[in-house]
């Protein structure tokens, strides 16, 4: 896709921290550190920073990114044969997330996840990542409190299960028809962002 975009005259800039966006009737001016660009159109692919860049461009937004991370685990190899297909829970319509899945991987292993744990940094994927600016920003957003208060019990349980494997082991053991001790040796895999 990048080739197609460049072929029609567009410029793609990666790894650039945008510091200002201003728009006039005829152009968009983009500043990043000491560099500046001017364009007739700007497409911003900002992921977890999209709300910040929208506000930087002068747009009024009524949403805000609140980071959640999803943790994945791997079943012990002795339990790989319990899953022959993907297993998805029936989603609870009262919760904002789908729930933990059991996924048969290409190598025959089985992953469990993701859970949904409130993140304390937008792009902090390790478990105890913390960014004061990110937390302060979402803490002042009314939508954050509305969602947290509506889901407080589930959220606290997810946080506890993230810190202590016993809770996630219990959930997986009930699905896998195994004892909790058989499942307790779940291997923690990488965290992934959720939006």
Coordinates of C-alpha atoms in Angstrom, one line a residue:
X1 CA 0.0 0.0 0.0
X2 CA 2.9 2.4 0.8
X3 CA 4.1 2.0 -2.8
X4 CA 0.7 2.9 -4.2
X5 CA 0.5 6.0 -2.0
X6 CA 3.9 7.2 -2.9
X7 CA 3.3 6.6 -6.6
X8 CA 0.5 9.2 -6.6
X9 CA 2.8 11.7 -4.9
X10 CA 2.2 11.3 -1.2
X11 CA 4.9 11.3 1.4
X12 CA 4.9 8.8 4.3
X13 CA 6.8 9.7 7.5
X14 CA 7.3 7.0 10.1
X15 CA 8.7 7.4 13.6
X16 CA 8.0 11.1 13.7
X17 CA 6.7 12.8 16.9
X18 CA 4.2 15.4 15.6
X19 CA 4.3 18.6 17.7
X20 CA 1.7 20.8 15.9
X21 CA -1.0 20.5 13.3
X22 CA -2.8 23.6 11.9
X23 CA -5.2 23.8 9.0
X24 CA -6.2 26.7 6.8
X25 CA -8.6 26.8 3.9
X26 CA -6.0 25.6 1.4
X27 CA -3.5 23.5 3.4
X28 CA -2.5 21.5 6.5
X29 CA 0.7 22.4 8.2
X30 CA 2.4 19.7 10.2
X31 CA 5.3 20.3 12.6
X32 CA 7.5 17.7 14.1
X33 CA 10.4 18.9 16.1
X34 CA 12.4 21.2 13.8
X35 CA 10.8 19.9 10.6
X36 CA 7.7 21.1 8.8
X37 CA 5.5 19.9 6.0
X38 CA 2.6 21.4 4.2
X39 CA -0.1 19.3 2.4
X40 CA -3.5 19.7 0.9
X41 CA -4.6 16.6 2.8
X42 CA -3.3 14.8 5.9
X43 CA -4.0 11.2 6.9
X44 CA -2.9 10.5 10.4
X45 CA -2.4 6.8 11.4
X46 CA -1.8 7.4 15.1
X47 CA -3.4 4.4 16.8
X48 CA -3.2 4.9 20.6
X49 CA -2.3 8.6 20.0
X50 CA -5.2 9.3 17.6
X51 CA -7.3 11.3 20.1
X52 CA -4.3 13.5 21.0
X53 CA -3.5 14.3 17.4
X54 CA -7.2 15.0 16.6
X55 CA -7.2 17.6 19.4
X56 CA -3.8 19.0 18.3
X57 CA -5.4 19.6 14.9
X58 CA -8.2 21.6 16.6
X59 CA -10.9 19.0 16.4
X60 CA -13.4 18.8 19.2
X61 CA -13.6 15.2 20.4
X62 CA -15.9 13.6 22.8
X63 CA -13.8 10.4 23.1
X64 CA -10.5 9.5 24.6
X65 CA -8.2 6.6 24.4
X66 CA -8.1 4.7 27.7
X67 CA -5.5 2.0 27.6
X68 CA -6.2 -1.6 28.3
X69 CA -3.8 -4.4 27.7
X70 CA -4.6 -8.0 27.0
X71 CA -2.4 -10.7 28.5
X72 CA -2.0 -14.1 26.9
X73 CA -0.9 -17.4 28.4
X74 CA 0.0 -20.8 27.0
X75 CA -1.4 -24.0 28.3
X76 CA 1.0 -26.7 29.4
X77 CA 1.8 -28.9 26.4
X78 CA 0.2 -31.9 28.1
X79 CA -3.1 -30.1 27.6
X80 CA -2.8 -29.2 23.9
X81 CA -5.1 -32.0 22.9
X82 CA -8.1 -30.5 24.8
X83 CA -8.7 -28.0 22.0
X84 CA -9.4 -28.9 18.4
X85 CA -11.0 -25.6 17.4
X86 CA -11.1 -22.0 18.6
X87 CA -13.1 -21.6 21.8
X88 CA -14.8 -18.2 22.3
X89 CA -16.9 -17.5 25.3
X90 CA -20.4 -16.2 24.9
X91 CA -19.9 -12.5 25.5
X92 CA -21.5 -10.8 28.4
X93 CA -23.4 -7.8 26.9
X94 CA -22.9 -5.9 30.1
X95 CA -19.1 -5.9 29.7
X96 CA -17.0 -3.9 27.2
X97 CA -14.8 -6.9 26.3
X98 CA -15.4 -10.3 24.8
X99 CA -13.7 -12.6 27.4
X100 CA -10.9 -15.1 27.4
X101 CA -10.5 -17.3 24.3
X102 CA -8.7 -20.6 23.9
X103 CA -6.9 -20.6 20.5
X104 CA -5.2 -23.6 18.8
X105 CA -2.0 -22.2 17.3
X106 CA -0.2 -23.4 14.1
X107 CA 2.4 -25.3 16.2
X108 CA -0.3 -27.2 18.1
X109 CA 0.1 -25.2 21.3
X110 CA -3.0 -23.6 22.9
X111 CA -3.0 -19.9 24.0
X112 CA -5.4 -18.5 26.5
X113 CA -6.4 -14.9 26.4
X114 CA -6.7 -12.0 26.2
X115 CA -7.9 -10.8 29.5
X116 CA -8.6 -7.0 29.8
X117 CA -6.5 -5.1 32.3
X118 CA -6.5 -1.3 32.7
X119 CA -3.2 0.0 31.5
X120 CA -1.3 2.7 33.3
X121 CA 0.5 3.8 30.2
X122 CA -0.8 4.1 26.6
X123 CA 2.1 2.3 25.1
X124 CA 3.4 0.5 28.2
X125 CA 2.9 -3.2 27.5
X126 CA 4.9 -4.8 30.3
X127 CA 2.7 -5.4 33.4
X128 CA 3.9 -2.6 35.7
X129 CA 4.4 0.1 33.1
X130 CA 3.4 3.6 34.3
X131 CA 3.1 7.0 32.7
X132 CA 1.9 9.8 34.9
X133 CA 0.8 12.0 32.0
X134 CA -1.3 9.1 30.5
X135 CA -3.0 8.3 33.9
X136 CA -3.7 11.9 34.7
X137 CA -5.2 12.5 31.3
X138 CA -7.6 9.6 31.3
X139 CA -8.4 10.2 35.0
X140 CA -10.0 13.6 34.1
X141 CA -12.1 12.1 31.3
X142 CA -15.7 11.6 32.5
X143 CA -16.2 8.6 30.2
X144 CA -13.4 6.8 32.0
X145 CA -15.2 7.0 35.4
X146 CA -18.5 6.1 33.9
X147 CA -17.1 2.9 32.4
X148 CA -15.0 2.0 35.5
X149 CA -17.8 2.5 37.9
X150 CA -20.2 0.5 35.8
X151 CA -17.6 -2.4 35.6
X152 CA -15.8 -2.1 38.9
X153 CA -16.2 -5.7 40.1
X154 CA -15.1 -7.2 36.8
X155 CA -12.2 -4.7 36.5
X156 CA -10.9 -5.5 40.0
X157 CA -11.1 -9.2 39.3
X158 CA -9.2 -8.8 36.0
X159 CA -6.5 -6.8 37.8
X160 CA -6.2 -9.5 40.5
X161 CA -6.0 -12.3 37.9
X162 CA -3.3 -10.3 36.2
X163 CA -1.2 -10.2 39.3
X164 CA -2.0 -13.7 40.6
X165 CA -2.3 -16.6 38.1
X166 CA -4.7 -18.5 40.4
X167 CA -7.8 -16.7 39.1
X168 CA -7.0 -17.2 35.4
X169 CA -6.0 -20.8 36.1
X170 CA -9.4 -21.5 37.7
X171 CA -11.2 -20.0 34.7
X172 CA -9.2 -22.1 32.2
X173 CA -9.4 -25.3 34.3
X174 CA -13.2 -25.1 34.2
X175 CA -13.1 -24.8 30.4
X176 CA -10.3 -27.3 29.9
X177 CA -11.9 -29.9 32.3
X178 CA -8.7 -30.1 34.2
X179 CA -7.5 -29.6 37.7
X180 CA -6.3 -26.1 38.7
X181 CA -2.9 -27.6 39.5
X182 CA -2.6 -28.9 36.0
X183 CA -3.4 -25.5 34.5
X184 CA -1.4 -23.4 37.1
X185 CA 1.8 -23.7 35.1
X186 CA 0.4 -21.4 32.4
X187 CA 3.2 -19.6 30.7
X188 CA 2.7 -15.8 30.4
X189 CA 3.2 -14.5 26.9
X190 CA 3.4 -10.9 25.6
X191 CA 0.8 -8.3 26.4
X192 CA -1.0 -6.6 23.6
X193 CA -2.8 -3.2 23.5
X194 CA -6.6 -3.0 23.5
X195 CA -8.5 0.2 22.7

